[in-house]
Coordinates of C-alpha atoms in Angstrom, one line a residue:
X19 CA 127.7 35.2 96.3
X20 CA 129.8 37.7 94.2
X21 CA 129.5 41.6 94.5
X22 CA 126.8 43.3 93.0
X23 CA 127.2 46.7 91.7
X24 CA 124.0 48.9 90.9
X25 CA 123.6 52.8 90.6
X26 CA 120.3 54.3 92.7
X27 CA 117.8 54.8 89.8
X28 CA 118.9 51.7 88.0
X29 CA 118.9 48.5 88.2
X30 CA 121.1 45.1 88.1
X31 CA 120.7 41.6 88.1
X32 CA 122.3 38.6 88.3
X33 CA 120.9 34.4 88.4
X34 CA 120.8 32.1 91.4
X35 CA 120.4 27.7 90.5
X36 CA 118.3 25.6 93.0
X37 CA 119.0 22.0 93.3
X38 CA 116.7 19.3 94.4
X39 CA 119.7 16.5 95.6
X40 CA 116.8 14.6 97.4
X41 CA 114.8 11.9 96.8
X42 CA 111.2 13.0 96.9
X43 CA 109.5 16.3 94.7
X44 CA 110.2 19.3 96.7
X45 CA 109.0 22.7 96.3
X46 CA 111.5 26.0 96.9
X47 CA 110.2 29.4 98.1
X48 CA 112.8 31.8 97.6
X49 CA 113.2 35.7 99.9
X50 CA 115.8 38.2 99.9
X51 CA 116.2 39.3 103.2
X52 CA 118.8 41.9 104.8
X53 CA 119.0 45.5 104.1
X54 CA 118.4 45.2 100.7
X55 CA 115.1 43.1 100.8
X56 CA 113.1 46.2 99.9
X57 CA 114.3 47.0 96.7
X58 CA 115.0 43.3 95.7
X59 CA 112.8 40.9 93.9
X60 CA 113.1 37.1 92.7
X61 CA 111.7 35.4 89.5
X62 CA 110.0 32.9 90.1
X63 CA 110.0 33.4 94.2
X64 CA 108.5 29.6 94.2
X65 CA 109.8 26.8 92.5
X66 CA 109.2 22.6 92.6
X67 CA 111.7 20.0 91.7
X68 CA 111.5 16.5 90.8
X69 CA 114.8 14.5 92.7
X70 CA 118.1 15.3 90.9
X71 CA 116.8 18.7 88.6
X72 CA 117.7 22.4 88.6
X73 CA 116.2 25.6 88.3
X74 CA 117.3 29.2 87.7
X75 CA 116.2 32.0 89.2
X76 CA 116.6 35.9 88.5
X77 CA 117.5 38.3 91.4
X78 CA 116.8 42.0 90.3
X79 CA 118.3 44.6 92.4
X80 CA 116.6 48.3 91.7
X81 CA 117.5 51.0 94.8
X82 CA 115.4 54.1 94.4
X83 CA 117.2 57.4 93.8
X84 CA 116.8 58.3 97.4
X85 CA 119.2 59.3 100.2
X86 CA 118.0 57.3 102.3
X87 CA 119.8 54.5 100.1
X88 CA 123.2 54.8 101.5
X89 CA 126.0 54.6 99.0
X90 CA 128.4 52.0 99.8
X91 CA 128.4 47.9 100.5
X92 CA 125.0 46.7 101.5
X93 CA 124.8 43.0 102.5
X94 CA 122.7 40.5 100.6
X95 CA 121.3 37.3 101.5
X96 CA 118.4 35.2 100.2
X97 CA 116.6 32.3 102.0
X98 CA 116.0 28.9 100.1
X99 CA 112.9 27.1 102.4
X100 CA 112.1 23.4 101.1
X101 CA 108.4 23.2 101.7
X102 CA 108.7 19.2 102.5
X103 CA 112.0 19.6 105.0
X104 CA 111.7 23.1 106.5
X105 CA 114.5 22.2 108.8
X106 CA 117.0 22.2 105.4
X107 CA 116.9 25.6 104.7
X108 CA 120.3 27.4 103.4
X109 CA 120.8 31.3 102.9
X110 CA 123.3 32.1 100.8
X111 CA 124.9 35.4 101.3
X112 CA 126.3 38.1 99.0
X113 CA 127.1 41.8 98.9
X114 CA 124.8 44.5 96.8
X115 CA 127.4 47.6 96.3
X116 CA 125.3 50.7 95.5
X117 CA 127.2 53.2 93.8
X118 CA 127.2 57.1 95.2
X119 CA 125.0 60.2 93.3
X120 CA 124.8 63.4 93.9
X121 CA 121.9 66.0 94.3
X122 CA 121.4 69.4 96.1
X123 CA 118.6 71.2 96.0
X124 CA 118.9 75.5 96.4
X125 CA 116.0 77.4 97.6
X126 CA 116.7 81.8 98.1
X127 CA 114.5 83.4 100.5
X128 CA 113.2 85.4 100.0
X129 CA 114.2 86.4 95.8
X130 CA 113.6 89.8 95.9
X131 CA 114.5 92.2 98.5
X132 CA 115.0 96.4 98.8
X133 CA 117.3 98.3 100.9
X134 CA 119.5 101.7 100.1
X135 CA 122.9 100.6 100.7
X136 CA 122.3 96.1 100.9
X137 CA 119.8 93.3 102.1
X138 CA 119.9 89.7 103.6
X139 CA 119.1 87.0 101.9
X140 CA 118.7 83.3 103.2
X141 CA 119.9 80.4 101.4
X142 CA 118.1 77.0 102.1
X143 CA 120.3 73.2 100.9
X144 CA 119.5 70.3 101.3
X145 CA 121.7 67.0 100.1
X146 CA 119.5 64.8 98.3
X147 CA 122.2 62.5 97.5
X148 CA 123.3 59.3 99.3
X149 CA 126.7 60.4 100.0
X150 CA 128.1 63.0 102.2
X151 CA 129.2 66.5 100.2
X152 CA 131.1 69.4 101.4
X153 CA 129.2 72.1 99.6
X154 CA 130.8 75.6 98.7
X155 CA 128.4 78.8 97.7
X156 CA 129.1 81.0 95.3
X157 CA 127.5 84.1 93.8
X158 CA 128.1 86.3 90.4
X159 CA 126.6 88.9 88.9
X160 CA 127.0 90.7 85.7
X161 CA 129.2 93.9 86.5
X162 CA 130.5 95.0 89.9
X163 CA 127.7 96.7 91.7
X164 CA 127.1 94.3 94.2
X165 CA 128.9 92.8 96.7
X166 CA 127.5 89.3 98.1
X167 CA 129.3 87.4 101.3
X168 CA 128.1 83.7 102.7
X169 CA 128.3 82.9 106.0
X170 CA 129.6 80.4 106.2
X171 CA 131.1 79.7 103.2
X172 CA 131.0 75.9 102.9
X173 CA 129.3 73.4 104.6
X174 CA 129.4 69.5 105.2
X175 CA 126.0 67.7 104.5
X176 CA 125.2 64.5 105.0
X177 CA 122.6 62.4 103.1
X178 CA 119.4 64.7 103.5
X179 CA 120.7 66.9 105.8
X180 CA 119.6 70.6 105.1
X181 CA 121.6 73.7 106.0
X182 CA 120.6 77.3 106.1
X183 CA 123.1 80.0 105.0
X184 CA 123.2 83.9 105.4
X185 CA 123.7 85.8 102.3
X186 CA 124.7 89.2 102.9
X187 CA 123.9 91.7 99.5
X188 CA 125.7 95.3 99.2
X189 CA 125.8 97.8 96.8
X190 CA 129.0 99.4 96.0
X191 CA 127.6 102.9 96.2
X192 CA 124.5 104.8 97.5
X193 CA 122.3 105.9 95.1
X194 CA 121.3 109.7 96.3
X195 CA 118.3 110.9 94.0
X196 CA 116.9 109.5 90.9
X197 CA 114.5 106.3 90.3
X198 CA 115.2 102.4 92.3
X199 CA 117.7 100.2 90.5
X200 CA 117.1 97.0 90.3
X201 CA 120.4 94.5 90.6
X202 CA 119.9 90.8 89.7
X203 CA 122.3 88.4 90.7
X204 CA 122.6 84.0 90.4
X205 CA 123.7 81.9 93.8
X206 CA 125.2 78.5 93.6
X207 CA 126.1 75.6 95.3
X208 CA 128.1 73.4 93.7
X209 CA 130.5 69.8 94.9
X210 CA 133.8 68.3 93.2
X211 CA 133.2 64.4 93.6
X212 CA 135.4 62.1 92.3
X213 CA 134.7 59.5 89.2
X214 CA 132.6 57.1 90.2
X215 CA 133.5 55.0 87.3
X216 CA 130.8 52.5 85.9
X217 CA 129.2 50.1 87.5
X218 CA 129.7 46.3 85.3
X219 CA 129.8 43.3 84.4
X220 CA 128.8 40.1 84.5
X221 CA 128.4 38.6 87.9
X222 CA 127.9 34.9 88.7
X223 CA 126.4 34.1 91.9
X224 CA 126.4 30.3 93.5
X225 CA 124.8 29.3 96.3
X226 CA 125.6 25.6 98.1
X227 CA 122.8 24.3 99.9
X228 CA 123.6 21.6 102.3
X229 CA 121.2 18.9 102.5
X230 CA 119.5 17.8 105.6
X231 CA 118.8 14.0 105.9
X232 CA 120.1 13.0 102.3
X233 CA 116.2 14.3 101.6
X234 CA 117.1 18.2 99.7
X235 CA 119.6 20.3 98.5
X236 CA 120.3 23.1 96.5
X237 CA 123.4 25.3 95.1
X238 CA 124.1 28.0 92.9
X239 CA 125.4 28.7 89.2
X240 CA 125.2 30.2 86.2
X241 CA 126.2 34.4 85.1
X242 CA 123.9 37.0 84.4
X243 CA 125.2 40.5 82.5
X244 CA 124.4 43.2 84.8
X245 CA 123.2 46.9 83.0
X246 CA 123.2 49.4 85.8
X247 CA 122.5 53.6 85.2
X248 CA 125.7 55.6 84.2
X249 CA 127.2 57.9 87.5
X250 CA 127.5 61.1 87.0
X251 CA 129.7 63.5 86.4
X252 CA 133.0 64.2 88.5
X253 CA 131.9 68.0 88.7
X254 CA 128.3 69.0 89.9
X255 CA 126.9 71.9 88.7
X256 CA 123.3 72.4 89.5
X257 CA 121.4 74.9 88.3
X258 CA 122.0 78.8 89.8
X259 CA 119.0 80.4 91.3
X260 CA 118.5 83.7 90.5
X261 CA 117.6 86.8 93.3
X262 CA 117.2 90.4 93.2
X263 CA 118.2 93.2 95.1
X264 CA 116.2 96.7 94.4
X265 CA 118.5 99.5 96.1
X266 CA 116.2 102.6 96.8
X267 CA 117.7 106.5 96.6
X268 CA 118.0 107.7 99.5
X269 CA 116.2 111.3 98.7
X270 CA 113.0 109.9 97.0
X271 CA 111.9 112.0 93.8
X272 CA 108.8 113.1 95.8
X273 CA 111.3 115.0 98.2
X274 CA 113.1 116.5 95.6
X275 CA 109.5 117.8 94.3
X276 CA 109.1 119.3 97.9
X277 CA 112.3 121.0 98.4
X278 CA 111.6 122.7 94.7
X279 CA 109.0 123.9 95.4
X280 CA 110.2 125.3 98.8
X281 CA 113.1 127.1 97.2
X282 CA 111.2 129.0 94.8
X283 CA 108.6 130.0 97.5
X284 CA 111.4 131.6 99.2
X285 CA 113.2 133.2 96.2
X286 CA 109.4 134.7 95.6
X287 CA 109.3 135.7 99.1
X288 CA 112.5 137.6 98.9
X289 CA 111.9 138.7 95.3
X290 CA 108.5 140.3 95.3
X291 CA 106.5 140.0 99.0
X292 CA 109.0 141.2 100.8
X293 CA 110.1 144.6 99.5
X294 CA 106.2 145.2 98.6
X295 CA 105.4 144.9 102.0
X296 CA 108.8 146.6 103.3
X297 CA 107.5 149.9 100.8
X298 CA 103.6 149.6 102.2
X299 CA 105.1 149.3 106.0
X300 CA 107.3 152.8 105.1
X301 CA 104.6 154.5 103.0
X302 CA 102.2 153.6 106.1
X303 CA 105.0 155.6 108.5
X304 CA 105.7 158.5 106.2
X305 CA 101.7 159.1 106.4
X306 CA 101.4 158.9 109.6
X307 CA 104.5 161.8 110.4
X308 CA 103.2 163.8 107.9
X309 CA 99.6 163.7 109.5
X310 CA 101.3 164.4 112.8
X311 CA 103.3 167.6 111.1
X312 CA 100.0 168.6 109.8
X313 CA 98.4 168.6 113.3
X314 CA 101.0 170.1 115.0
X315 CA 101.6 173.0 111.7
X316 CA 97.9 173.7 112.4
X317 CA 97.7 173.9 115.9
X318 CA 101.0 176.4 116.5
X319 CA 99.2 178.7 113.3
X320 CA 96.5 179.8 114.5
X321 CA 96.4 183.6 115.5
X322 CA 97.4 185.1 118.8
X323 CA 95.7 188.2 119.9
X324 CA 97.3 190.4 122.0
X325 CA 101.0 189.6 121.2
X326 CA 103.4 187.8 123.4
X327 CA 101.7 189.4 126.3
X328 CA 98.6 187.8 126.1
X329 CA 98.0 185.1 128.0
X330 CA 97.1 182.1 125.3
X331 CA 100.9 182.9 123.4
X332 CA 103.3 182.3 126.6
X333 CA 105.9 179.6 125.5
X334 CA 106.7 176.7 128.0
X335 CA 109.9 175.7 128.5
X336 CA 111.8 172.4 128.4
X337 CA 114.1 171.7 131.5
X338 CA 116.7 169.4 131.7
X339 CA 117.6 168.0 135.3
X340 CA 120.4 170.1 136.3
X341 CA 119.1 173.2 134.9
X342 CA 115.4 174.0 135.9
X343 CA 114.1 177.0 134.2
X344 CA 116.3 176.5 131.4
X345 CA 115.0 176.0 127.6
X346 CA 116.5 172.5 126.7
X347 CA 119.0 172.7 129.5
X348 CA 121.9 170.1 130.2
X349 CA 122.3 168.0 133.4
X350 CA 124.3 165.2 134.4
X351 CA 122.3 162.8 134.2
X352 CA 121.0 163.6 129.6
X353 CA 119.6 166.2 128.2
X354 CA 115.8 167.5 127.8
X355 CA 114.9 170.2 125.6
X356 CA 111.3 170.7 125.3
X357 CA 109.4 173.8 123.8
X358 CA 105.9 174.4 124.7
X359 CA 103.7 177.3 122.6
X360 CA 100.3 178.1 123.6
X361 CA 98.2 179.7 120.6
X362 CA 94.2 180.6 122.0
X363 CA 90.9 181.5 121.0
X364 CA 89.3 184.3 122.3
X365 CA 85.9 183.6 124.1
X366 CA 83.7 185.9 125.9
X367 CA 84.3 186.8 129.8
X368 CA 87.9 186.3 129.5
X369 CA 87.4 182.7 128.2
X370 CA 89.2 180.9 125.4
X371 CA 89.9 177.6 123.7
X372 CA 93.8 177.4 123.9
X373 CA 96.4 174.5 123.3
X374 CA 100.2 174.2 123.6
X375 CA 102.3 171.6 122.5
X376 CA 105.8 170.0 124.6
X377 CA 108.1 168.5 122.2
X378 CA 110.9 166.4 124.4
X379 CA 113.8 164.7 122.7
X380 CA 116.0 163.0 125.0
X381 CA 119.2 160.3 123.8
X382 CA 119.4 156.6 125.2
X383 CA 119.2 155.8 129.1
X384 CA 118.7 159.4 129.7
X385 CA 115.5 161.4 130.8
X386 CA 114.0 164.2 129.1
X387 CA 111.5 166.7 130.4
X388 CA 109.6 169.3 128.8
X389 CA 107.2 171.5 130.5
X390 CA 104.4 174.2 129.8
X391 CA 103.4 176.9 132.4
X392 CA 100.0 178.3 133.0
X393 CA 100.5 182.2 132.6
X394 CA 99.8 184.4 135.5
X395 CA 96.0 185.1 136.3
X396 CA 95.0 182.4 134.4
X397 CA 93.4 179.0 135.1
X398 CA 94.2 175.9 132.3
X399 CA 90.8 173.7 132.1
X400 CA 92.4 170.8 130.4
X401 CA 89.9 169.0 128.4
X402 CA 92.4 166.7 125.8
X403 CA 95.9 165.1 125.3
X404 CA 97.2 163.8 122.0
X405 CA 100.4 162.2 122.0
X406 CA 102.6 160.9 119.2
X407 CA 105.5 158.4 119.4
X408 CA 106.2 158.9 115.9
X409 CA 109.7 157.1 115.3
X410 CA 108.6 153.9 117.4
X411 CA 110.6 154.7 120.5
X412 CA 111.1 152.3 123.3
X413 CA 110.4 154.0 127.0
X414 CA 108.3 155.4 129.7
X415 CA 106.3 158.8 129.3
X416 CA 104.9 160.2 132.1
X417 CA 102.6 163.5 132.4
X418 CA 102.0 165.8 135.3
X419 CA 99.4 168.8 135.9
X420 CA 101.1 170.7 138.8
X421 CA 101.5 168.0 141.6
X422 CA 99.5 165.6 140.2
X423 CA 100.6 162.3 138.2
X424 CA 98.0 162.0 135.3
X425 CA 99.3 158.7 133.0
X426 CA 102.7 156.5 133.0
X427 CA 102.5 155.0 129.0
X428 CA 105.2 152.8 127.7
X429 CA 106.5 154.4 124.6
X430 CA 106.4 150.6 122.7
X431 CA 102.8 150.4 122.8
X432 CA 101.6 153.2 120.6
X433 CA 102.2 155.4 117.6
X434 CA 99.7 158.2 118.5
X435 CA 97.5 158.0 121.5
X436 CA 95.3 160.7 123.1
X437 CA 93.2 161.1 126.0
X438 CA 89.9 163.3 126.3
X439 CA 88.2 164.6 129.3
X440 CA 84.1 165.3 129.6
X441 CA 85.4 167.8 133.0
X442 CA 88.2 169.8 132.4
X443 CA 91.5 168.9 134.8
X444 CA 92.2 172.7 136.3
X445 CA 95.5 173.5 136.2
X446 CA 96.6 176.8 138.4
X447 CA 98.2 179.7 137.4
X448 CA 102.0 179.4 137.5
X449 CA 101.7 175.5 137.6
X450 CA 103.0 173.5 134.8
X451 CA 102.1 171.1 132.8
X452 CA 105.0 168.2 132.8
X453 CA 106.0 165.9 130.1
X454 CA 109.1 163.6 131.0
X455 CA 110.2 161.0 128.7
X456 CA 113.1 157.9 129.8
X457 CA 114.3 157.0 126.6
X458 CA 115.2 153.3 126.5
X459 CA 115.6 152.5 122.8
X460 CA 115.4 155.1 120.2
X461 CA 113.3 154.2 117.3
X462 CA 113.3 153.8 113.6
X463 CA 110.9 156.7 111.8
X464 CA 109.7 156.3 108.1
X465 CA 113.1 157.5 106.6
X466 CA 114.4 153.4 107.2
X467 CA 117.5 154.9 109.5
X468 CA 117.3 154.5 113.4
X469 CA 116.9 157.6 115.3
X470 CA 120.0 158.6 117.4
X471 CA 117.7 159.9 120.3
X472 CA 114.1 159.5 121.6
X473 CA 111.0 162.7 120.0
X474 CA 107.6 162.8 121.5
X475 CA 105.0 165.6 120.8
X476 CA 102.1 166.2 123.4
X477 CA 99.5 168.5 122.7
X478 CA 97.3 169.9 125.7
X479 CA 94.0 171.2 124.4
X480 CA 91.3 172.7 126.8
X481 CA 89.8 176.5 128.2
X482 CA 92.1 179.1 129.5
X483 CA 90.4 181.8 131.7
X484 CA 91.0 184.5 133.6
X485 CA 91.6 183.8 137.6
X486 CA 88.6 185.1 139.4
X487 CA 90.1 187.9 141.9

């Protein structure tokens, strides 16, 4: 039998004449068989025959649209059984060319992603076609934001294969503050095939069959126009499928918000808290030196009877190491000048209230003493200590009574401290009472200027009476 040609999702026909060349009535049942049985009828499939006559029958060919109808030469052949002589059966054979189509199918996955700078996408294929492709991806988009890259770039499929390719998204800057932007961009896979042409014409198909005991026979004749589907196009375009990328800032607005906010704290720190509570932490110091004067103004005016000979008005005297004896005398090792003054009360019996007061000012790394003597004939009940570390010094203080150690203070941990005593502490006459000072770090007083040198005041309150003889 002559070529068929048919396009998958068509159909084509063409005629096939059975023969009775015996002598007795004989009945024909007709059966494509081959690769092409399944999508191949005949009509009538059964036909009877007196001796000598002819019938026609119509072989319709109709391959699905499918790839698993290869394109290409399929062979055809159709069995002619004699119901009466089984044993004469012929098969005339024949060729059924199905002409190529193409199809892909594009899936993105998934279509939308996010990402500051880019994203990957997958793309899915698959060749629905029944011919083998060599498929190239492209991607566009409308401006030049993005940058997209396939990997790989084409691929060979053959009939129903699938393939999954790696699309790589990138923006062509980052996007610092401000809202998301959303970039939309179309992915395509596309083939050149050659014309396929159009499939034709008339075919005539005969088939000779033999006879078998001068009983049957049979042979073909006769044409048939064959209408199959136009092939496509010589340039496949299917249809782009669209994605989106949405690139992210990479300071969100909520963090701008934040860092606002932030900044104008501190610009209010630095314009208003901070010199208010600079001037209340000053004001606080300037009170508390002029409370101190006050004290001190107070205690060295009260009156002193009986001159500088009487025994509440003696001075003590500030010693410095090298110089004992001597008022705010020199050594090797710093300086010490301390003053004590020693207004009284009178009292009855030769008893009075009386207080002095040692001022000691010593410079950095050096120690400073300052001293007060109990005047002859006398005996110093000391009954109270107030000291004040008015600049904020950094040190040791230490006070004596004659031989004995009474406190070791650390200048850091006070402004004004003082010390009271139910019993009076008896100092002697001609024993002193012994303020020494080891200035580490001068401090900063109310003025806002660091001190050059370390000042304490120590006033000694208590009874001064007369030495029993």
């Amino acid at each position: 039998m002559p070529t068929v040609t048919v396009s998958p999702g068509g159909t084509a026909t063409t005629t096939l004449t059975v023969r009775n060349d015996g002598d007795i009535v004989e009945a024909y049942t007709l059966e494509v068989v081959g690769d092409c049985a399944a999508w191949s009828t005949v009509e009538p499939a059964r036909v009877s025959l007196y001796p000598g006559t002819s019938e026609t029958v119509t072989l319709t060919f109709a391959p699905p649209r499918s790839h698993e109808v290869r394109a290409g030469e399929t062979p055809l052949a159709v069995r002619v059984l004699p119901a009466e002589h089984p044993e004469s059966v012929v098969v005339p054979e024949g060729t059924v060319t199905v002409e190529p189509f193409h199809e892909l199918r594009t899936e993105l996955e998934p279509r939308r992603r996010r990402g500051w700078l880019g994203a990957r996408f997958r793309t899915a294929v698959q060749n629905k076609g029944n011919t083998p492709v060599d498929v190239a991806f492209t991607g566009r988009q409308a401006g030049e934001e993005l940058r997209l890259g396939f990997t790989p770039g084409q691929k060979r499929l053959e009939p129903g294969e699938s393939a999954e390719i790696r699309l790589k998204v990138r923006a062509a800057k980052l996007i610092w503050f401000g809202e998301p932007v959303t970039w939309p961009f179309e992915v395509e896979a596309a083939e050149a095939v050659a014309a396929a042409g159009t499939a034709s014409e008339t075919t005539t198909v005969g088939a000779a069959a033999g006879t078998t005991a001068g009983t049957a026979g049979a042979e073909a004749g006769g044409t048939k126009p064959v209408r199959p589907e136009p092939a496509p196009s010589d340039l496949l375009r299917p249809e782009p499928v669209p994605g989106e990328f949405l690139q992210l800032p990479v300071l969100p607005k909520w963090l701008l918000i934040v860092l606002a906010a932030l900044l104008a704290l501190l610009l209010a720190w630095f314009a208003l808290v901070r010199p208010a509570v600079k001037s209340t932490a000053k004001q606080a110091a300037t009170e508390a030196a002029q409370e101190e004067a006050a004290r001190g103004g107070q205690q060295q005016g009260s009156p002193t009877p009986g001159g500088p000979d009487s025994p509440g008005g003696n001075q003590g005297q500030g010693t410095g190491p090298d110089a004992p004896g001597t008022p705010g005398g020199n050594g090797g090792s710093g300086t010490g000048p301390g003053t004590g003054t020693g207004p009284g009360g009178t009292g009855a019996g030769g008893t009075e209230q009386s207080s002095a007061t040692i001022d000691v000012e010593t410079n950095a790394g050096i120690e400073g003493v300052g001293t007060y003597k109990v005047p002859a004939g006398k005996v110093f009940g000391i009954t109270d200590i107030v000291v004040a570390n008015f600049q904020g010094d950094e040190g040791v203080l230490t006070i004596s009574f004659g031989e004995r150690k009474i406190t070791t203070i650390a200048l850091e941990t006070f402004r004004n401290q003082d010390y009271h005593w139910v019993t009076p502490i008896q100092v002697p006459e001609n024993a002193t009472v012994t303020a020494a000072v080891t200035c580490a770090k001068p401090g900063t007083p109310a003025t806002g200027t660091q001190a050059s040198g370390c000042h304490q005041v120590i006033n000694v309150s208590g009874v001064l009476s007369d030495l029993a003889r």
